[in-house]
Amino acid sequence: VRIARAEPSEAGLGIIEPVAGQPMRTPIVEVPRWRRGLVSIFVVFHLVALLWWNCGVVQYRPAELARPDDAFSRFRAGAEVVDPSGGARSTLEAYMRGSGLWQRWILFGPDAPHETGRFEVFGVEAVGPDGAPELDPDPVHTSDSRELLDHTQLIGLVPCGFPLQDDPRATFLRASYAAYHVREGASRRGVQYVGAHFVCHVRELPTPDRVDEEFPWRTIVLWSGPLPPVEGS
Amino acid sequence: VSRIREAWSRALWAPTDAGPIGLLRIAVGFIVTVMLLERIPHARAAYSDAGWIPNEAAVQLMDPWHWSIFHVIDAPWQVIACLIVGAVAAAAFTIGRFTRVAGLVAFVVLSSVHVRNPAVLYGADSVARIFLFYLLLVPCGAAYSWDATRERSARAHAALAEGVDPRTRRRRVAEIPVWPVRLFQIQVMIIYLTTGISKSYGVDYEEGLALWYALVNPVHSRFYPAAVPLYEAVFPVLKIATVITLWWELAFAFMVPFRRLRTVALLTGLVVHGGIYFLLEIEWWGPLMMMSYLAFVSGRSLHRLGLRAIRDLRSTRWKNRLRLLYDPADARALELATRIATFDPMRMVALEAAPGIDGGTELSRREDGSAVAPEGMRQALRAAVPITGGFVGRRTH
């Protein structure tokens, strides 16, 4: 193998030029043997883990589910309300039940948001004692907080490490997010709310041949539930 | 067996130029610093016990082996303090001061942020964390760092004291073992391959609509709605660009191992990511991936680029290079000469030892030996360089 040798061609600039004519062996950084062994084990383990994990990622979206529509249709395909007792961890479930967040949940139906070709605006509605919902006028996060909030995960698209979008943990995230919004709004305005809706307003994006068309907005409730009364109120 | 062992050793322990990885460290460190600072306004809502995921729930949400420092530290002010510590460490990592320790602290804080609330992450967060991890395996402070500069300064001081400009000596290129760089490269290749496979499942890419949908989506589009008529007019171009993007992602891993194809893959990547960054608001994803290409660039190429830039600079803007004479015995002059030798590795200013020189006397002669009025020369030079005892400068052609 003909290999270039590090040979500064211009003083001070460290330009590496190949040495003409002479084949050379690649030099090796001198390190203790035990260190080479450890690094070898690490490298092999790391590569196997990397490939194994990424094969899992690729297989995660089976073609038979995804092909008919798009990459997100897997989530639509499994779009049923999930039994909360299945797979929920006891402590988390207890927490959610105790805080009243488990009362009602709506996961993905056929009108699931966040597909390519749709435009979504998220909002949290606070439900007053008279049962009328009002959109939070001063939300903690808005759908414009791009630097922090990835709505694809908040609404249940595989939050980091969660195996399924219908995992109860994903539901919990939406519920706790909505409840926090409403609690904060209530304390700021000094009012009492009894429930919260986490909603998504969806509108189709136009295709190139329908740019001038006005597409209607539809509202999807991602989570809806009562709020526990605030202590001392 | 011995041949295999030798080949394996060469594959892992061949030395490689530390320059590109040093630049990669600066880019990743800067982005991680900003990412941590960006989270400070959201510390209470997203990461503290007073936020929308209480600590108890956060612990339950993640698998047991996912650990976060914010599982222990949960008051809003504590979270903010921890984020600041992480950002300071990331900044130190960026400039290359205590590089390994600073990088480790930044990595722990960044990972803790991600584990504490996984609902507020996007792709670039994971990529930044992974890149930072790989950079911890590399001695990435060996080049373009504070620490490396200090070492260079010490060497320059010793050489200048002997009356030798260290930049005229053959410089040893800072080298690091290649194995962490290879792992980094493999990681980048896998990112593209898996992304390409995932995208190939959808019909949006097959029909060439993916780019169109991204550009007309008000959530992401940087120029919505003003540019929509333009996008409509150039839709056939967008369609072709969509298909090229998909095939480029799928082919990237198979192109970069080969030198000629590597150039094509990397240049295409720069165009794709640069275009996405310009047209869409997707924060750090594009810059991170573009910076990762530094791991595929040889130090030799970078040096060549630098050399060409210097030659251009010298020929156009620096025709009259400055030659400085210094007295090695004068501590102040030696210190100034050391700084010049350290921060001017390209020798824009030449240094020449002149024992016993005095600022007032040497200025009285031109290079051709003709006499010059000392005061006039002094005034001319004063604008260009500080003149101290034992240190004077003059322009040469």
PDB file of N, CA and C in Angstrom, chain A residues 7-8 10-13 15-18 25-27 29 33 36 39-40 46 50 54 58 61 67 69 89 91 95 116 118-119 141 146-150 153 169 172-173 176 180 184 205-208, chain B residues 5-6 8 10 13-15 42 44 50 52-54 56-57 60-61 63 118 120-121 134 167-168 170-171 179 187 190 197 200-201 203-204 206 212-213 216-217 219 235 281 300 303-304 307 311 346:
ATOM      1  N   GLU A   7       4.647  15.168   5.963  1.00  0.00           N
ATOM      2  CA  GLU A   7       5.908  15.841   5.677  1.00  0.00           C
ATOM      3  C   GLU A   7       5.619  17.308   5.373  1.00  0.00           C
ATOM      4  N   PRO A   8       5.865  18.187   6.293  1.00  0.00           N
ATOM      5  CA  PRO A   8       5.544  19.590   6.031  1.00  0.00           C
ATOM      6  C   PRO A   8       6.334  20.103   4.834  1.00  0.00           C
ATOM      7  N   GLU A  10       5.921  23.247   3.558  1.00  0.00           N
ATOM      8  CA  GLU A  10       6.269  24.643   3.745  1.00  0.00           C
ATOM      9  C   GLU A  10       6.402  24.865   5.245  1.00  0.00           C
ATOM     10  N   ALA A  11       7.497  25.404   5.641  1.00  0.00           N
ATOM     11  CA  ALA A  11       7.788  25.514   7.063  1.00  0.00           C
ATOM     12  C   ALA A  11       6.649  26.222   7.784  1.00  0.00           C
ATOM     13  N   GLY A  12       6.236  25.627   8.851  1.00  0.00           N
ATOM     14  CA  GLY A  12       5.235  26.273   9.675  1.00  0.00           C
ATOM     15  C   GLY A  12       3.808  25.992   9.269  1.00  0.00           C
ATOM     16  N   LEU A  13       3.569  25.492   8.077  1.00  0.00           N
ATOM     17  CA  LEU A  13       2.193  25.299   7.634  1.00  0.00           C
ATOM     18  C   LEU A  13       1.747  23.849   7.731  1.00  0.00           C
ATOM     19  N   ILE A  15       1.892  21.307   5.760  1.00  0.00           N
ATOM     20  CA  ILE A  15       1.253  20.670   4.611  1.00  0.00           C
ATOM     21  C   ILE A  15       1.790  19.248   4.468  1.00  0.00           C
ATOM     22  N   ILE A  16       0.865  18.327   4.269  1.00  0.00           N
ATOM     23  CA  ILE A  16       1.295  16.942   4.149  1.00  0.00           C
ATOM     24  C   ILE A  16       1.422  16.599   2.670  1.00  0.00           C
ATOM     25  N   GLU A  17       2.555  16.138   2.307  1.00  0.00           N
ATOM     26  CA  GLU A  17       2.768  15.758   0.910  1.00  0.00           C
ATOM     27  C   GLU A  17       3.139  14.288   0.853  1.00  0.00           C
ATOM     28  N   PRO A  18       2.655  13.570  -0.174  1.00  0.00           N
ATOM     29  CA  PRO A  18       3.058  12.179  -0.301  1.00  0.00           C
ATOM     30  C   PRO A  18       4.541  12.073  -0.645  1.00  0.00           C
ATOM     31  N   ARG A  25       4.342   1.930   5.319  1.00  0.00           N
ATOM     32  CA  ARG A  25       3.301   1.396   6.178  1.00  0.00           C
ATOM     33  C   ARG A  25       2.721   2.522   6.997  1.00  0.00           C
ATOM     34  N   THR A  26       1.415   2.403   7.276  1.00  0.00           N
ATOM     35  CA  THR A  26       0.798   3.408   8.117  1.00  0.00           C
ATOM     36  C   THR A  26       1.426   3.363   9.497  1.00  0.00           C
ATOM     37  N   PRO A  27       1.880   4.466  10.010  1.00  0.00           N
ATOM     38  CA  PRO A  27       2.406   4.439  11.375  1.00  0.00           C
ATOM     39  C   PRO A  27       1.272   4.223  12.370  1.00  0.00           C
ATOM     40  N   VAL A  29      -0.097   4.842  16.380  1.00  0.00           N
ATOM     41  CA  VAL A  29       0.101   5.596  17.610  1.00  0.00           C
ATOM     42  C   VAL A  29       0.524   4.625  18.704  1.00  0.00           C
ATOM     43  N   ARG A  33      -0.478  -2.019  25.423  1.00  0.00           N
ATOM     44  CA  ARG A  33      -1.245  -3.115  24.836  1.00  0.00           C
ATOM     45  C   ARG A  33      -2.623  -3.268  25.498  1.00  0.00           C
ATOM     46  N   ARG A  36      -5.027  -0.896  23.999  1.00  0.00           N
ATOM     47  CA  ARG A  36      -5.490  -1.337  22.675  1.00  0.00           C
ATOM     48  C   ARG A  36      -6.593  -2.375  22.821  1.00  0.00           C
ATOM     49  N   VAL A  39      -9.887  -0.745  23.964  1.00  0.00           N
ATOM     50  CA  VAL A  39     -10.496   0.014  22.866  1.00  0.00           C
ATOM     51  C   VAL A  39     -11.103  -0.946  21.842  1.00  0.00           C
ATOM     52  N   SER A  40     -10.410  -2.042  21.556  1.00  0.00           N
ATOM     53  CA  SER A  40     -10.937  -3.019  20.594  1.00  0.00           C
ATOM     54  C   SER A  40     -12.279  -3.562  21.069  1.00  0.00           C
ATOM     55  N   HIS A  46     -19.563  -1.454  20.494  1.00  0.00           N
ATOM     56  CA  HIS A  46     -20.263  -0.254  20.053  1.00  0.00           C
ATOM     57  C   HIS A  46     -20.865  -0.433  18.666  1.00  0.00           C
ATOM     58  N   LEU A  50     -24.762  -0.387  17.812  1.00  0.00           N
ATOM     59  CA  LEU A  50     -25.223   0.654  16.889  1.00  0.00           C
ATOM     60  C   LEU A  50     -26.061   0.042  15.764  1.00  0.00           C
ATOM     61  N   ASN A  54     -30.162   0.410  15.341  1.00  0.00           N
ATOM     62  CA  ASN A  54     -30.661   1.076  14.149  1.00  0.00           C
ATOM     63  C   ASN A  54     -31.470   0.141  13.265  1.00  0.00           C
ATOM     64  N   VAL A  58     -35.262   0.965  11.965  1.00  0.00           N
ATOM     65  CA  VAL A  58     -35.744   0.825  10.587  1.00  0.00           C
ATOM     66  C   VAL A  58     -36.933  -0.112  10.526  1.00  0.00           C
ATOM     67  N   ARG A  61     -41.123   0.697  11.527  1.00  0.00           N
ATOM     68  CA  ARG A  61     -42.243   1.105  10.691  1.00  0.00           C
ATOM     69  C   ARG A  61     -42.429   0.083   9.581  1.00  0.00           C
ATOM     70  N   ARG A  67     -46.832   1.698   3.769  1.00  0.00           N
ATOM     71  CA  ARG A  67     -46.903   1.888   2.333  1.00  0.00           C
ATOM     72  C   ARG A  67     -48.179   2.569   1.834  1.00  0.00           C
ATOM     73  N   ASP A  69     -50.063   4.766   2.854  1.00  0.00           N
ATOM     74  CA  ASP A  69     -50.223   6.208   2.995  1.00  0.00           C
ATOM     75  C   ASP A  69     -48.874   6.885   3.127  1.00  0.00           C
ATOM     76  N   ARG A  89     -47.461   1.569  34.434  1.00  0.00           N
ATOM     77  CA  ARG A  89     -46.740   1.243  35.660  1.00  0.00           C
ATOM     78  C   ARG A  89     -47.586   1.680  36.846  1.00  0.00           C
ATOM     79  N   THR A  91     -47.090   2.969  39.786  1.00  0.00           N
ATOM     80  CA  THR A  91     -46.913   4.271  40.434  1.00  0.00           C
ATOM     81  C   THR A  91     -47.403   5.394  39.540  1.00  0.00           C
ATOM     82  N   TYR A  95     -50.470   7.845  40.199  1.00  0.00           N
ATOM     83  CA  TYR A  95     -50.284   9.296  40.172  1.00  0.00           C
ATOM     84  C   TYR A  95     -51.322   9.941  39.278  1.00  0.00           C
ATOM     85  N   THR A 116     -47.671  14.570   7.198  1.00  0.00           N
ATOM     86  CA  THR A 116     -47.235  15.509   6.176  1.00  0.00           C
ATOM     87  C   THR A 116     -48.484  15.902   5.402  1.00  0.00           C
ATOM     88  N   ARG A 118     -50.442  18.343   6.472  1.00  0.00           N
ATOM     89  CA  ARG A 118     -51.374  18.998   7.375  1.00  0.00           C
ATOM     90  C   ARG A 118     -50.664  20.075   8.181  1.00  0.00           C
ATOM     91  N   PHE A 119     -51.422  21.064   8.534  1.00  0.00           N
ATOM     92  CA  PHE A 119     -50.901  22.172   9.339  1.00  0.00           C
ATOM     93  C   PHE A 119     -51.657  22.164  10.663  1.00  0.00           C
ATOM     94  N   HIS A 141     -46.480  27.571  26.637  1.00  0.00           N
ATOM     95  CA  HIS A 141     -45.833  27.287  25.361  1.00  0.00           C
ATOM     96  C   HIS A 141     -46.853  27.480  24.272  1.00  0.00           C
ATOM     97  N   ARG A 146     -40.539  26.808  18.803  1.00  0.00           N
ATOM     98  CA  ARG A 146     -39.846  25.741  18.064  1.00  0.00           C
ATOM     99  C   ARG A 146     -38.527  25.355  18.713  1.00  0.00           C
ATOM    100  N   GLU A 147     -37.949  26.303  19.409  1.00  0.00           N
ATOM    101  CA  GLU A 147     -36.635  26.007  19.946  1.00  0.00           C
ATOM    102  C   GLU A 147     -36.689  24.928  21.008  1.00  0.00           C
ATOM    103  N   LEU A 148     -37.863  24.691  21.546  1.00  0.00           N
ATOM    104  CA  LEU A 148     -37.931  23.736  22.643  1.00  0.00           C
ATOM    105  C   LEU A 148     -38.888  22.593  22.370  1.00  0.00           C
ATOM    106  N   LEU A 149     -40.048  22.910  21.866  1.00  0.00           N
ATOM    107  CA  LEU A 149     -41.128  21.947  21.912  1.00  0.00           C
ATOM    108  C   LEU A 149     -41.306  21.248  20.580  1.00  0.00           C
ATOM    109  N   ASP A 150     -41.217  19.957  20.591  1.00  0.00           N
ATOM    110  CA  ASP A 150     -41.498  19.206  19.390  1.00  0.00           C
ATOM    111  C   ASP A 150     -42.871  18.581  19.551  1.00  0.00           C
ATOM    112  N   GLN A 153     -43.792  14.832  19.388  1.00  0.00           N
ATOM    113  CA  GLN A 153     -43.628  13.960  20.537  1.00  0.00           C
ATOM    114  C   GLN A 153     -44.700  14.226  21.579  1.00  0.00           C
ATOM    115  N   ARG A 169     -47.780   6.376  28.812  1.00  0.00           N
ATOM    116  CA  ARG A 169     -46.881   7.471  29.177  1.00  0.00           C
ATOM    117  C   ARG A 169     -47.040   8.654  28.229  1.00  0.00           C
ATOM    118  N   PHE A 172     -50.051  10.412  29.280  1.00  0.00           N
ATOM    119  CA  PHE A 172     -49.769  11.186  30.485  1.00  0.00           C
ATOM    120  C   PHE A 172     -49.114  12.519  30.141  1.00  0.00           C
ATOM    121  N   LEU A 173     -48.191  12.492  29.189  1.00  0.00           N
ATOM    122  CA  LEU A 173     -47.509  13.731  28.812  1.00  0.00           C
ATOM    123  C   LEU A 173     -48.513  14.778  28.332  1.00  0.00           C
ATOM    124  N   SER A 176     -50.639  15.950  31.414  1.00  0.00           N
ATOM    125  CA  SER A 176     -49.931  16.806  32.376  1.00  0.00           C
ATOM    126  C   SER A 176     -49.610  18.158  31.749  1.00  0.00           C
ATOM    127  N   TYR A 180     -51.067  21.540  33.369  1.00  0.00           N
ATOM    128  CA  TYR A 180     -50.126  22.573  33.815  1.00  0.00           C
ATOM    129  C   TYR A 180     -50.502  23.924  33.221  1.00  0.00           C
ATOM    130  N   GLU A 184     -51.567  27.039  35.602  1.00  0.00           N
ATOM    131  CA  GLU A 184     -50.814  28.297  35.557  1.00  0.00           C
ATOM    132  C   GLU A 184     -51.726  29.467  35.213  1.00  0.00           C
ATOM    133  N   LEU A 205     -52.937  21.067   4.092  1.00  0.00           N
ATOM    134  CA  LEU A 205     -52.077  21.940   3.284  1.00  0.00           C
ATOM    135  C   LEU A 205     -52.443  21.761   1.817  1.00  0.00           C
ATOM    136  N   PRO A 206     -52.353  22.821   1.069  1.00  0.00           N
ATOM    137  CA  PRO A 206     -52.761  22.709  -0.332  1.00  0.00           C
ATOM    138  C   PRO A 206     -51.729  21.939  -1.150  1.00  0.00           C
ATOM    139  N   THR A 207     -52.203  21.228  -2.130  1.00  0.00           N
ATOM    140  CA  THR A 207     -51.286  20.655  -3.122  1.00  0.00           C
ATOM    141  C   THR A 207     -51.017  21.750  -4.158  1.00  0.00           C
ATOM    142  N   PRO A 208     -49.996  21.571  -4.991  1.00  0.00           N
ATOM    143  CA  PRO A 208     -49.633  22.656  -5.913  1.00  0.00           C
ATOM    144  C   PRO A 208     -50.782  23.102  -6.825  1.00  0.00           C
TER     145      PRO A 208
ATOM    146  N   ARG B   5      -4.230  -9.182  13.254  1.00  0.00           N
ATOM    147  CA  ARG B   5      -4.059  -8.328  14.435  1.00  0.00           C
ATOM    148  C   ARG B   5      -3.366  -7.020  14.046  1.00  0.00           C
ATOM    149  N   GLU B   6      -2.411  -7.134  13.158  1.00  0.00           N
ATOM    150  CA  GLU B   6      -1.681  -5.939  12.740  1.00  0.00           C
ATOM    151  C   GLU B   6      -2.593  -4.987  11.946  1.00  0.00           C
ATOM    152  N   TRP B   8      -5.823  -4.833  12.152  1.00  0.00           N
ATOM    153  CA  TRP B   8      -6.796  -4.266  13.105  1.00  0.00           C
ATOM    154  C   TRP B   8      -6.168  -3.104  13.876  1.00  0.00           C
ATOM    155  N   ARG B  10      -3.735  -1.233  12.894  1.00  0.00           N
ATOM    156  CA  ARG B  10      -3.565  -0.087  11.986  1.00  0.00           C
ATOM    157  C   ARG B  10      -4.900   0.627  11.780  1.00  0.00           C
ATOM    158  N   TRP B  13      -5.497   2.428  15.213  1.00  0.00           N
ATOM    159  CA  TRP B  13      -4.495   3.287  15.845  1.00  0.00           C
ATOM    160  C   TRP B  13      -3.627   4.076  14.879  1.00  0.00           C
ATOM    161  N   ALA B  14      -4.022   4.106  13.622  1.00  0.00           N
ATOM    162  CA  ALA B  14      -3.294   4.972  12.682  1.00  0.00           C
ATOM    163  C   ALA B  14      -3.503   6.424  13.119  1.00  0.00           C
ATOM    164  N   PRO B  15      -2.466   7.243  13.026  1.00  0.00           N
ATOM    165  CA  PRO B  15      -2.643   8.637  13.440  1.00  0.00           C
ATOM    166  C   PRO B  15      -3.377   9.438  12.355  1.00  0.00           C
ATOM    167  N   HIS B  42     -37.191  28.002  30.022  1.00  0.00           N
ATOM    168  CA  HIS B  42     -38.181  26.937  30.165  1.00  0.00           C
ATOM    169  C   HIS B  42     -37.878  26.026  31.351  1.00  0.00           C
ATOM    170  N   ARG B  44     -38.337  26.122  34.587  1.00  0.00           N
ATOM    171  CA  ARG B  44     -39.378  25.843  35.580  1.00  0.00           C
ATOM    172  C   ARG B  44     -40.469  24.956  34.982  1.00  0.00           C
ATOM    173  N   ALA B  50     -41.882  21.909  39.779  1.00  0.00           N
ATOM    174  CA  ALA B  50     -43.049  22.793  39.708  1.00  0.00           C
ATOM    175  C   ALA B  50     -43.646  22.814  38.303  1.00  0.00           C
ATOM    176  N   TRP B  52     -44.654  20.800  34.377  1.00  0.00           N
ATOM    177  CA  TRP B  52     -45.751  19.917  33.964  1.00  0.00           C
ATOM    178  C   TRP B  52     -45.391  18.439  34.006  1.00  0.00           C
ATOM    179  N   ILE B  53     -44.161  18.126  34.323  1.00  0.00           N
ATOM    180  CA  ILE B  53     -43.839  16.726  34.647  1.00  0.00           C
ATOM    181  C   ILE B  53     -43.145  16.721  36.003  1.00  0.00           C
ATOM    182  N   PRO B  54     -43.900  16.451  37.068  1.00  0.00           N
ATOM    183  CA  PRO B  54     -43.263  16.392  38.391  1.00  0.00           C
ATOM    184  C   PRO B  54     -42.192  15.309  38.423  1.00  0.00           C
ATOM    185  N   GLU B  56     -41.485  12.842  40.363  1.00  0.00           N
ATOM    186  CA  GLU B  56     -41.881  11.446  40.562  1.00  0.00           C
ATOM    187  C   GLU B  56     -42.336  10.830  39.242  1.00  0.00           C
ATOM    188  N   ALA B  57     -43.112  11.615  38.490  1.00  0.00           N
ATOM    189  CA  ALA B  57     -43.588  11.112  37.202  1.00  0.00           C
ATOM    190  C   ALA B  57     -42.437  10.984  36.209  1.00  0.00           C
ATOM    191  N   GLN B  60     -40.660   7.809  36.730  1.00  0.00           N
ATOM    192  CA  GLN B  60     -41.444   6.680  36.256  1.00  0.00           C
ATOM    193  C   GLN B  60     -41.541   6.623  34.739  1.00  0.00           C
ATOM    194  N   LEU B  61     -41.478   7.799  34.122  1.00  0.00           N
ATOM    195  CA  LEU B  61     -41.633   7.848  32.670  1.00  0.00           C
ATOM    196  C   LEU B  61     -40.511   7.129  31.941  1.00  0.00           C
ATOM    197  N   ASP B  63     -37.100   4.588  31.464  1.00  0.00           N
ATOM    198  CA  ASP B  63     -36.618   3.279  31.883  1.00  0.00           C
ATOM    199  C   ASP B  63     -35.591   3.451  32.994  1.00  0.00           C
ATOM    200  N   PRO B 118     -38.372  14.012  28.009  1.00  0.00           N
ATOM    201  CA  PRO B 118     -38.153  13.589  26.620  1.00  0.00           C
ATOM    202  C   PRO B 118     -39.189  14.143  25.651  1.00  0.00           C
ATOM    203  N   VAL B 120     -39.857  17.184  24.998  1.00  0.00           N
ATOM    204  CA  VAL B 120     -39.503  18.458  24.385  1.00  0.00           C
ATOM    205  C   VAL B 120     -38.156  18.352  23.657  1.00  0.00           C
ATOM    206  N   LEU B 121     -38.022  17.266  22.959  1.00  0.00           N
ATOM    207  CA  LEU B 121     -36.793  17.065  22.184  1.00  0.00           C
ATOM    208  C   LEU B 121     -37.124  17.007  20.697  1.00  0.00           C
ATOM    209  N   TYR B 134     -19.125  11.236  21.141  1.00  0.00           N
ATOM    210  CA  TYR B 134     -17.987  10.794  20.342  1.00  0.00           C
ATOM    211  C   TYR B 134     -16.779  11.714  20.530  1.00  0.00           C
ATOM    212  N   ARG B 167       8.329  29.321  13.831  1.00  0.00           N
ATOM    213  CA  ARG B 167       7.477  29.054  12.667  1.00  0.00           C
ATOM    214  C   ARG B 167       8.300  28.709  11.425  1.00  0.00           C
ATOM    215  N   THR B 168       9.589  28.943  11.506  1.00  0.00           N
ATOM    216  CA  THR B 168      10.436  28.564  10.367  1.00  0.00           C
ATOM    217  C   THR B 168      10.889  27.110  10.470  1.00  0.00           C
ATOM    218  N   ARG B 170      10.240  23.008  10.861  1.00  0.00           N
ATOM    219  CA  ARG B 170       9.215  22.082  10.409  1.00  0.00           C
ATOM    220  C   ARG B 170       8.290  21.793  11.584  1.00  0.00           C
ATOM    221  N   ARG B 171       7.004  22.026  11.333  1.00  0.00           N
ATOM    222  CA  ARG B 171       6.052  21.862  12.422  1.00  0.00           C
ATOM    223  C   ARG B 171       5.480  20.443  12.399  1.00  0.00           C
ATOM    224  N   TRP B 179      -9.396   5.817  15.639  1.00  0.00           N
ATOM    225  CA  TRP B 179     -10.580   4.990  15.887  1.00  0.00           C
ATOM    226  C   TRP B 179     -11.827   5.785  16.319  1.00  0.00           C
ATOM    227  N   GLN B 187     -21.296   6.573  12.585  1.00  0.00           N
ATOM    228  CA  GLN B 187     -22.545   7.081  13.157  1.00  0.00           C
ATOM    229  C   GLN B 187     -23.260   8.013  12.177  1.00  0.00           C
ATOM    230  N   ILE B 190     -24.813   6.042   9.414  1.00  0.00           N
ATOM    231  CA  ILE B 190     -26.026   5.323   9.828  1.00  0.00           C
ATOM    232  C   ILE B 190     -27.200   6.288   9.985  1.00  0.00           C
ATOM    233  N   ILE B 197     -34.100   5.302   4.761  1.00  0.00           N
ATOM    234  CA  ILE B 197     -35.003   4.138   4.720  1.00  0.00           C
ATOM    235  C   ILE B 197     -36.374   4.518   5.268  1.00  0.00           C
ATOM    236  N   SER B 200     -38.275   6.480   2.788  1.00  0.00           N
ATOM    237  CA  SER B 200     -38.672   5.741   1.594  1.00  0.00           C
ATOM    238  C   SER B 200     -39.982   4.981   1.802  1.00  0.00           C
ATOM    239  N   TYR B 201     -40.409   4.834   3.056  1.00  0.00           N
ATOM    240  CA  TYR B 201     -41.690   4.170   3.306  1.00  0.00           C
ATOM    241  C   TYR B 201     -42.872   5.029   2.860  1.00  0.00           C
ATOM    242  N   VAL B 203     -45.228   7.887   0.787  1.00  0.00           N
ATOM    243  CA  VAL B 203     -45.478   8.196  -0.628  1.00  0.00           C
ATOM    244  C   VAL B 203     -45.129   9.639  -0.961  1.00  0.00           C
ATOM    245  N   ASP B 204     -44.955  10.477   0.079  1.00  0.00           N
ATOM    246  CA  ASP B 204     -44.656  11.883  -0.186  1.00  0.00           C
ATOM    247  C   ASP B 204     -43.353  12.050  -0.948  1.00  0.00           C
ATOM    248  N   GLU B 206     -41.981   9.606  -2.824  1.00  0.00           N
ATOM    249  CA  GLU B 206     -42.146   8.992  -4.147  1.00  0.00           C
ATOM    250  C   GLU B 206     -42.820   9.965  -5.107  1.00  0.00           C
ATOM    251  N   TRP B 212     -42.369  20.193  -1.015  1.00  0.00           N
ATOM    252  CA  TRP B 212     -43.469  21.152  -1.194  1.00  0.00           C
ATOM    253  C   TRP B 212     -44.240  21.336   0.111  1.00  0.00           C
ATOM    254  N   TYR B 213     -44.633  20.222   0.740  1.00  0.00           N
ATOM    255  CA  TYR B 213     -45.404  20.303   1.980  1.00  0.00           C
ATOM    256  C   TYR B 213     -44.633  21.028   3.083  1.00  0.00           C
ATOM    257  N   VAL B 216     -44.710  24.874   2.327  1.00  0.00           N
ATOM    258  CA  VAL B 216     -45.983  25.606   2.459  1.00  0.00           C
ATOM    259  C   VAL B 216     -46.606  25.398   3.834  1.00  0.00           C
ATOM    260  N   ASN B 217     -45.861  24.793   4.746  1.00  0.00           N
ATOM    261  CA  ASN B 217     -46.366  24.617   6.108  1.00  0.00           C
ATOM    262  C   ASN B 217     -45.944  25.817   6.954  1.00  0.00           C
ATOM    263  N   VAL B 219     -45.785  26.327   9.967  1.00  0.00           N
ATOM    264  CA  VAL B 219     -45.009  26.025  11.174  1.00  0.00           C
ATOM    265  C   VAL B 219     -43.505  26.069  10.880  1.00  0.00           C
ATOM    266  N   PHE B 235     -42.438  24.286  -8.840  1.00  0.00           N
ATOM    267  CA  PHE B 235     -42.779  22.972  -8.286  1.00  0.00           C
ATOM    268  C   PHE B 235     -42.032  21.813  -8.950  1.00  0.00           C
ATOM    269  N   GLU B 281     -37.420  26.721   9.109  1.00  0.00           N
ATOM    270  CA  GLU B 281     -36.936  27.010  10.465  1.00  0.00           C
ATOM    271  C   GLU B 281     -36.852  25.704  11.242  1.00  0.00           C
ATOM    272  N   ARG B 300      -5.057  17.432   5.490  1.00  0.00           N
ATOM    273  CA  ARG B 300      -4.270  17.912   4.359  1.00  0.00           C
ATOM    274  C   ARG B 300      -5.089  18.875   3.492  1.00  0.00           C
ATOM    275  N   HIS B 303      -5.433  22.145   5.294  1.00  0.00           N
ATOM    276  CA  HIS B 303      -4.184  22.899   5.244  1.00  0.00           C
ATOM    277  C   HIS B 303      -4.004  23.544   3.881  1.00  0.00           C
ATOM    278  N   ARG B 304      -4.376  22.786   2.860  1.00  0.00           N
ATOM    279  CA  ARG B 304      -4.229  23.333   1.507  1.00  0.00           C
ATOM    280  C   ARG B 304      -5.123  24.547   1.318  1.00  0.00           C
ATOM    281  N   LEU B 307      -3.543  27.323   3.115  1.00  0.00           N
ATOM    282  CA  LEU B 307      -2.354  27.817   2.408  1.00  0.00           C
ATOM    283  C   LEU B 307      -2.749  28.703   1.234  1.00  0.00           C
ATOM    284  N   ARG B 311      -1.821  32.625   0.705  1.00  0.00           N
ATOM    285  CA  ARG B 311      -1.125  33.129  -0.476  1.00  0.00           C
ATOM    286  C   ARG B 311      -1.930  34.255  -1.121  1.00  0.00           C
ATOM    287  N   MET B 346       0.804  31.702  10.483  1.00  0.00           N
ATOM    288  CA  MET B 346       0.973  31.798   9.040  1.00  0.00           C
ATOM    289  C   MET B 346       2.102  32.753   8.649  1.00  0.00           C
TER     290      MET B 346
END
